C-alpha positions as protocol buffer text, in pm:
chain_id: "A"
residue {
  index: 1
  type: ILE
  ca { x: 213 y: 1971 z: -1115 }
}
residue {
  index: 2
  type: ILE
  ca { x: 516 y: 1945 z: -1341 }
}
residue {
  index: 3
  type: TYR
  ca { x: 305 y: 2021 z: -1647 }
}
residue {
  index: 4
  type: PHE
  ca { x: 154 y: 2334 z: -1491 }
}
residue {
  index: 5
  type: ILE
  ca { x: 490 y: 2455 z: -1366 }
}
residue {
  index: 6
  type: LYS
  ca { x: 641 y: 2397 z: -1711 }
}
residue {
  index: 7
  type: GLU
  ca { x: 358 y: 2582 z: -1882 }
}
residue {
  index: 8
  type: SER
  ca { x: 377 y: 2863 z: -1627 }
}
residue {
  index: 9
  type: ARG
  ca { x: 5 y: 2848 z: -1565 }
}
residue {
  index: 10
  type: GLN
  ca { x: -121 y: 3101 z: -1316 }
}
residue {
  index: 11
  type: ILE
  ca { x: -420 y: 3075 z: -1091 }
}
residue {
  index: 12
  type: SER
  ca { x: -592 y: 3414 z: -1085 }
}
residue {
  index: 13
  type: CYS
  ca { x: -339 y: 3689 z: -1018 }
}
residue {
  index: 14
  type: LEU
  ca { x: -116 y: 3501 z: -773 }
}
residue {
  index: 15
  type: PRO
  ca { x: 261 y: 3509 z: -821 }
}
residue {
  index: 16
  type: ARG
  ca { x: 414 y: 3197 z: -979 }
}
residue {
  index: 17
  type: VAL
  ca { x: 588 y: 3098 z: -651 }
}
residue {
  index: 18
  type: CYS
  ca { x: 253 y: 3093 z: -469 }
}
residue {
  index: 19
  type: VAL
  ca { x: 102 y: 2876 z: -743 }
}
residue {
  index: 20
  type: ILE
  ca { x: 393 y: 2631 z: -720 }
}
residue {
  index: 21
  type: ILE
  ca { x: 363 y: 2613 z: -339 }
}
residue {
  index: 22
  type: PHE
  ca { x: -11 y: 2552 z: -373 }
}
residue {
  index: 23
  type: LEU
  ca { x: 35 y: 2282 z: -639 }
}
residue {
  index: 24
  type: VAL
  ca { x: 300 y: 2100 z: -435 }
}
residue {
  index: 25
  type: SER
  ca { x: 103 y: 2125 z: -111 }
}
residue {
  index: 26
  type: VAL
  ca { x: -211 y: 1964 z: -255 }
}
residue {
  index: 27
  type: PRO
  ca { x: -64 y: 1610 z: -287 }
}
residue {
  index: 28
  type: VAL
  ca { x: 105 y: 1643 z: 53 }
}
residue {
  index: 29
  type: ILE
  ca { x: -227 y: 1737 z: 216 }
}
residue {
  index: 30
  type: LEU
  ca { x: -410 y: 1458 z: 30 }
}
residue {
  index: 31
  type: THR
  ca { x: -147 y: 1208 z: 144 }
}
residue {
  index: 32
  type: GLU
  ca { x: -185 y: 1320 z: 503 }
}
residue {
  index: 33
  type: LEU
  ca { x: -563 y: 1282 z: 466 }
}
residue {
  index: 34
  type: SER
  ca { x: -522 y: 929 z: 326 }
}
residue {
  index: 35
  type: ILE
  ca { x: -300 y: 837 z: 624 }
}
residue {
  index: 36
  type: LYS
  ca { x: -569 y: 962 z: 862 }
}
residue {
  index: 37
  type: LEU
  ca { x: -838 y: 773 z: 670 }
}
residue {
  index: 38
  type: SER
  ca { x: -630 y: 454 z: 688 }
}
residue {
  index: 39
  type: LYS
  ca { x: -674 y: 462 z: 1066 }
}
residue {
  index: 40
  type: SER
  ca { x: -1051 y: 437 z: 1020 }
}
residue {
  index: 41
  type: LYS
  ca { x: -1240 y: 169 z: 1208 }
}
residue {
  index: 42
  type: LYS
  ca { x: -1420 y: 85 z: 884 }
}
residue {
  index: 43
  type: LEU
  ca { x: -1106 y: -80 z: 745 }
}
residue {
  index: 44
  type: GLY
  ca { x: -1047 y: -441 z: 843 }
}
residue {
  index: 45
  type: THR
  ca { x: -777 y: -512 z: 1099 }
}
residue {
  index: 46
  type: ASP
  ca { x: -533 y: -801 z: 1059 }
}
residue {
  index: 47
  type: CYS
  ca { x: -230 y: -949 z: 1230 }
}
residue {
  index: 48
  type: ILE
  ca { x: 80 y: -1050 z: 1041 }
}
residue {
  index: 49
  type: ASN
  ca { x: 378 y: -1237 z: 1188 }
}
residue {
  index: 50
  type: ASN
  ca { x: 609 y: -1530 z: 1113 }
}
residue {
  index: 51
  type: CYS
  ca { x: 693 y: -1410 z: 761 }
}
residue {
  index: 52
  type: LYS
  ca { x: 939 y: -1600 z: 541 }
}
residue {
  index: 53
  type: GLU
  ca { x: 1073 y: -1298 z: 353 }
}
residue {
  index: 54
  type: CYS
  ca { x: 1064 y: -922 z: 381 }
}
residue {
  index: 55
  type: ASP
  ca { x: 1223 y: -695 z: 123 }
}
residue {
  index: 56
  type: LEU
  ca { x: 1242 y: -317 z: 157 }
}
residue {
  index: 57
  type: SER
  ca { x: 1082 y: -164 z: -153 }
}
residue {
  index: 58
  type: ASP
  ca { x: 1122 y: 209 z: -87 }
}
residue {
  index: 59
  type: SER
  ca { x: 1309 y: 266 z: -410 }
}
residue {
  index: 60
  type: ASP
  ca { x: 1141 y: 6 z: -635 }
}
residue {
  index: 61
  type: PHE
  ca { x: 877 y: 240 z: -773 }
}
residue {
  index: 62
  type: LEU
  ca { x: 1084 y: 559 z: -793 }
}
residue {
  index: 63
  type: PRO
  ca { x: 1182 y: 498 z: -1159 }
}
residue {
  index: 64
  type: VAL
  ca { x: 811 y: 488 z: -1241 }
}
residue {
  index: 65
  type: TYR
  ca { x: 756 y: 824 z: -1074 }
}
residue {
  index: 66
  type: LEU
  ca { x: 1059 y: 971 z: -1247 }
}
residue {
  index: 67
  type: GLY
  ca { x: 905 y: 850 z: -1573 }
}
residue {
  index: 68
  type: TYR
  ca { x: 592 y: 1050 z: -1489 }
}
residue {
  index: 69
  type: PHE
  ca { x: 805 y: 1362 z: -1452 }
}
residue {
  index: 70
  type: PHE
  ca { x: 968 y: 1310 z: -1791 }
}
residue {
  index: 71
  type: VAL
  ca { x: 631 y: 1246 z: -1955 }
}
residue {
  index: 72
  type: ALA
  ca { x: 492 y: 1562 z: -1796 }
}
residue {
  index: 73
  type: LEU
  ca { x: 784 y: 1761 z: -1934 }
}
residue {
  index: 74
  type: SER
  ca { x: 720 y: 1634 z: -2286 }
}
residue {
  index: 75
  type: ILE
  ca { x: 344 y: 1703 z: -2293 }
}
residue {
  index: 76
  type: ASN
  ca { x: 258 y: 2016 z: -2489 }
}
residue {
  index: 77
  type: ASP
  ca { x: -116 y: 2063 z: -2441 }
}
residue {
  index: 78
  type: PHE
  ca { x: -385 y: 2013 z: -2179 }
}
residue {
  index: 79
  type: TYR
  ca { x: -583 y: 1758 z: -2386 }
}
residue {
  index: 80
  type: THR
  ca { x: -276 y: 1530 z: -2410 }
}
residue {
  index: 81
  type: LEU
  ca { x: -219 y: 1574 z: -2037 }
}
residue {
  index: 82
  type: ILE
  ca { x: -572 y: 1451 z: -1962 }
}
residue {
  index: 83
  type: VAL
  ca { x: -541 y: 1149 z: -2195 }
}
residue {
  index: 84
  type: VAL
  ca { x: -200 y: 1049 z: -2054 }
}
residue {
  index: 85
  type: PHE
  ca { x: -323 y: 1099 z: -1698 }
}
residue {
  index: 86
  type: LEU
  ca { x: -624 y: 872 z: -1761 }
}
residue {
  index: 87
  type: ILE
  ca { x: -407 y: 601 z: -1917 }
}
residue {
  index: 88
  type: VAL
  ca { x: -159 y: 614 z: -1628 }
}
residue {
  index: 89
  type: PHE
  ca { x: -446 y: 613 z: -1378 }
}
residue {
  index: 90
  type: ILE
  ca { x: -598 y: 300 z: -1534 }
}
residue {
  index: 91
  type: PHE
  ca { x: -263 y: 117 z: -1535 }
}
residue {
  index: 92
  type: THR
  ca { x: -179 y: 208 z: -1177 }
}
residue {
  index: 93
  type: HIS
  ca { x: -531 y: 124 z: -1061 }
}
residue {
  index: 94
  type: TYR
  ca { x: -478 y: -238 z: -1162 }
}
residue {
  index: 95
  type: THR
  ca { x: -127 y: -272 z: -1020 }
}
residue {
  index: 96
  type: GLN
  ca { x: 19 y: -255 z: -675 }
}
residue {
  index: 97
  type: ALA
  ca { x: 207 y: 59 z: -779 }
}
residue {
  index: 98
  type: MET
  ca { x: -98 y: 266 z: -690 }
}
residue {
  index: 99
  type: TYR
  ca { x: -25 y: 214 z: -321 }
}
residue {
  index: 100
  type: PHE
  ca { x: 329 y: 344 z: -353 }
}
residue {
  index: 101
  type: ASN
  ca { x: 324 y: 715 z: -286 }
}
residue {
  index: 102
  type: PRO
  ca { x: 669 y: 872 z: -247 }
}
residue {
  index: 103
  type: ILE
  ca { x: 520 y: 1132 z: -13 }
}
residue {
  index: 104
  type: PHE
  ca { x: 463 y: 851 z: 240 }
}
residue {
  index: 105
  type: LEU
  ca { x: 844 y: 840 z: 274 }
}
residue {
  index: 106
  type: ILE
  ca { x: 836 y: 1202 z: 398 }
}
residue {
  index: 107
  type: PHE
  ca { x: 581 y: 1099 z: 664 }
}
residue {
  index: 108
  type: GLY
  ca { x: 815 y: 821 z: 788 }
}
residue {
  index: 109
  type: TYR
  ca { x: 659 y: 519 z: 616 }
}
residue {
  index: 110
  type: HIS
  ca { x: 849 y: 240 z: 441 }
}
residue {
  index: 111
  type: PHE
  ca { x: 731 y: -10 z: 182 }
}
residue {
  index: 112
  type: TYR
  ca { x: 793 y: -384 z: 201 }
}
residue {
  index: 113
  type: LYS
  ca { x: 723 y: -681 z: -23 }
}
residue {
  index: 114
  type: THR
  ca { x: 664 y: -965 z: 219 }
}
residue {
  index: 115
  type: THR
  ca { x: 593 y: -1336 z: 192 }
}
residue {
  index: 116
  type: THR
  ca { x: 389 y: -1490 z: 473 }
}
residue {
  index: 117
  type: GLN
  ca { x: 454 y: -1833 z: 623 }
}
residue {
  index: 118
  type: HIS
  ca { x: 181 y: -1967 z: 391 }
}
residue {
  index: 119
  type: GLY
  ca { x: 352 y: -1827 z: 81 }
}
residue {
  index: 120
  type: THR
  ca { x: 114 y: -1534 z: 27 }
}
residue {
  index: 121
  type: LYS
  ca { x: 286 y: -1224 z: -108 }
}
residue {
  index: 122
  type: ILE
  ca { x: 171 y: -903 z: 55 }
}
residue {
  index: 123
  type: PHE
  ca { x: 264 y: -536 z: 39 }
}
residue {
  index: 124
  type: LEU
  ca { x: 320 y: -361 z: 371 }
}
residue {
  index: 125
  type: ILE
  ca { x: 326 y: 14 z: 429 }
}
residue {
  index: 126
  type: ILE
  ca { x: 478 y: 55 z: 773 }
}
residue {
  index: 127
  type: LYS
  ca { x: 565 y: 365 z: 973 }
}
residue {
  index: 128
  type: GLY
  ca { x: 881 y: 347 z: 1178 }
}
residue {
  index: 129
  type: ARG
  ca { x: 1239 y: 233 z: 1153 }
}
residue {
  index: 130
  type: VAL
  ca { x: 1337 y: 10 z: 862 }
}
residue {
  index: 131
  type: ILE
  ca { x: 1270 y: -358 z: 926 }
}
residue {
  index: 132
  type: ARG
  ca { x: 1603 y: -537 z: 895 }
}
residue {
  index: 133
  type: ASN
  ca { x: 1506 y: -881 z: 1022 }
}
residue {
  index: 134
  type: VAL
  ca { x: 1210 y: -1103 z: 932 }
}
residue {
  index: 135
  type: ALA
  ca { x: 1177 y: -1187 z: 1302 }
}
residue {
  index: 136
  type: ASP
  ca { x: 1085 y: -821 z: 1365 }
}
residue {
  index: 137
  type: ILE
  ca { x: 761 y: -863 z: 1171 }
}
residue {
  index: 138
  type: ASN
  ca { x: 495 y: -898 z: 1434 }
}
residue {
  index: 139
  type: PHE
  ca { x: 211 y: -659 z: 1361 }
}
residue {
  index: 140
  type: THR
  ca { x: -111 y: -691 z: 1557 }
}
residue {
  index: 141
  type: ASN
  ca { x: -303 y: -392 z: 1427 }
}
residue {
  index: 142
  type: LEU
  ca { x: -257 y: -358 z: 1051 }
}
residue {
  index: 143
  type: LYS
  ca { x: -530 y: -198 z: 846 }
}
residue {
  index: 144
  type: ARG
  ca { x: -627 y: -386 z: 530 }
}
residue {
  index: 145
  type: LEU
  ca { x: -637 y: -166 z: 219 }
}
residue {
  index: 146
  type: ASN
  ca { x: -711 y: -461 z: -11 }
}
residue {
  index: 147
  type: ASP
  ca { x: -646 y: -837 z: -11 }
}
residue {
  index: 148
  type: THR
  ca { x: -269 y: -796 z: -38 }
}
residue {
  index: 149
  type: THR
  ca { x: -192 y: -446 z: 95 }
}
residue {
  index: 150
  type: TYR
  ca { x: -176 y: -338 z: 458 }
}
residue {
  index: 151
  type: ILE
  ca { x: -81 y: -17 z: 638 }
}
residue {
  index: 152
  type: GLY
  ca { x: 31 y: 23 z: 997 }
}
residue {
  index: 153
  type: LYS
  ca { x: 315 y: 118 z: 1224 }
}
residue {
  index: 154
  type: ARG
  ca { x: 584 y: -59 z: 1421 }
}
residue {
  index: 155
  type: GLU
  ca { x: 518 y: -97 z: 1791 }
}
residue {
  index: 156
  type: GLY
  ca { x: 670 y: 178 z: 2002 }
}
residue {
  index: 157
  type: VAL
  ca { x: 665 y: 434 z: 1715 }
}
């Protein structure tokens, strides 16, 4: 998005403002779709409670995303954009950073790095108020995204 805004690319004969609104709305719509898909019955359901630690991670990945903006501003051609995008995609695919989407924050989700009572480190994406106490972690209907990442909401939200 930043690259296309910087290069003033236009889609057909639409005004630049319309193109920017379209480009910004696409990731928001895709994020909303991913939230709806995460409620699918095809995903495994798990319970998590009695955690040892729970750290709010809402801002942990923001420097990475800011780095993407600066990289996008420095790219001068479409070929370089594609190569950089593929490299970034490969790196994020193999890290937990791929589950951090800053647009989730707009939808009311928070990110937590949590350690279970058995010492397993997991990544929680939870909708609702910020968890301030480990005793508040008692989720009975989390959806499993992978072996260490779950999405859900706090009860009563």
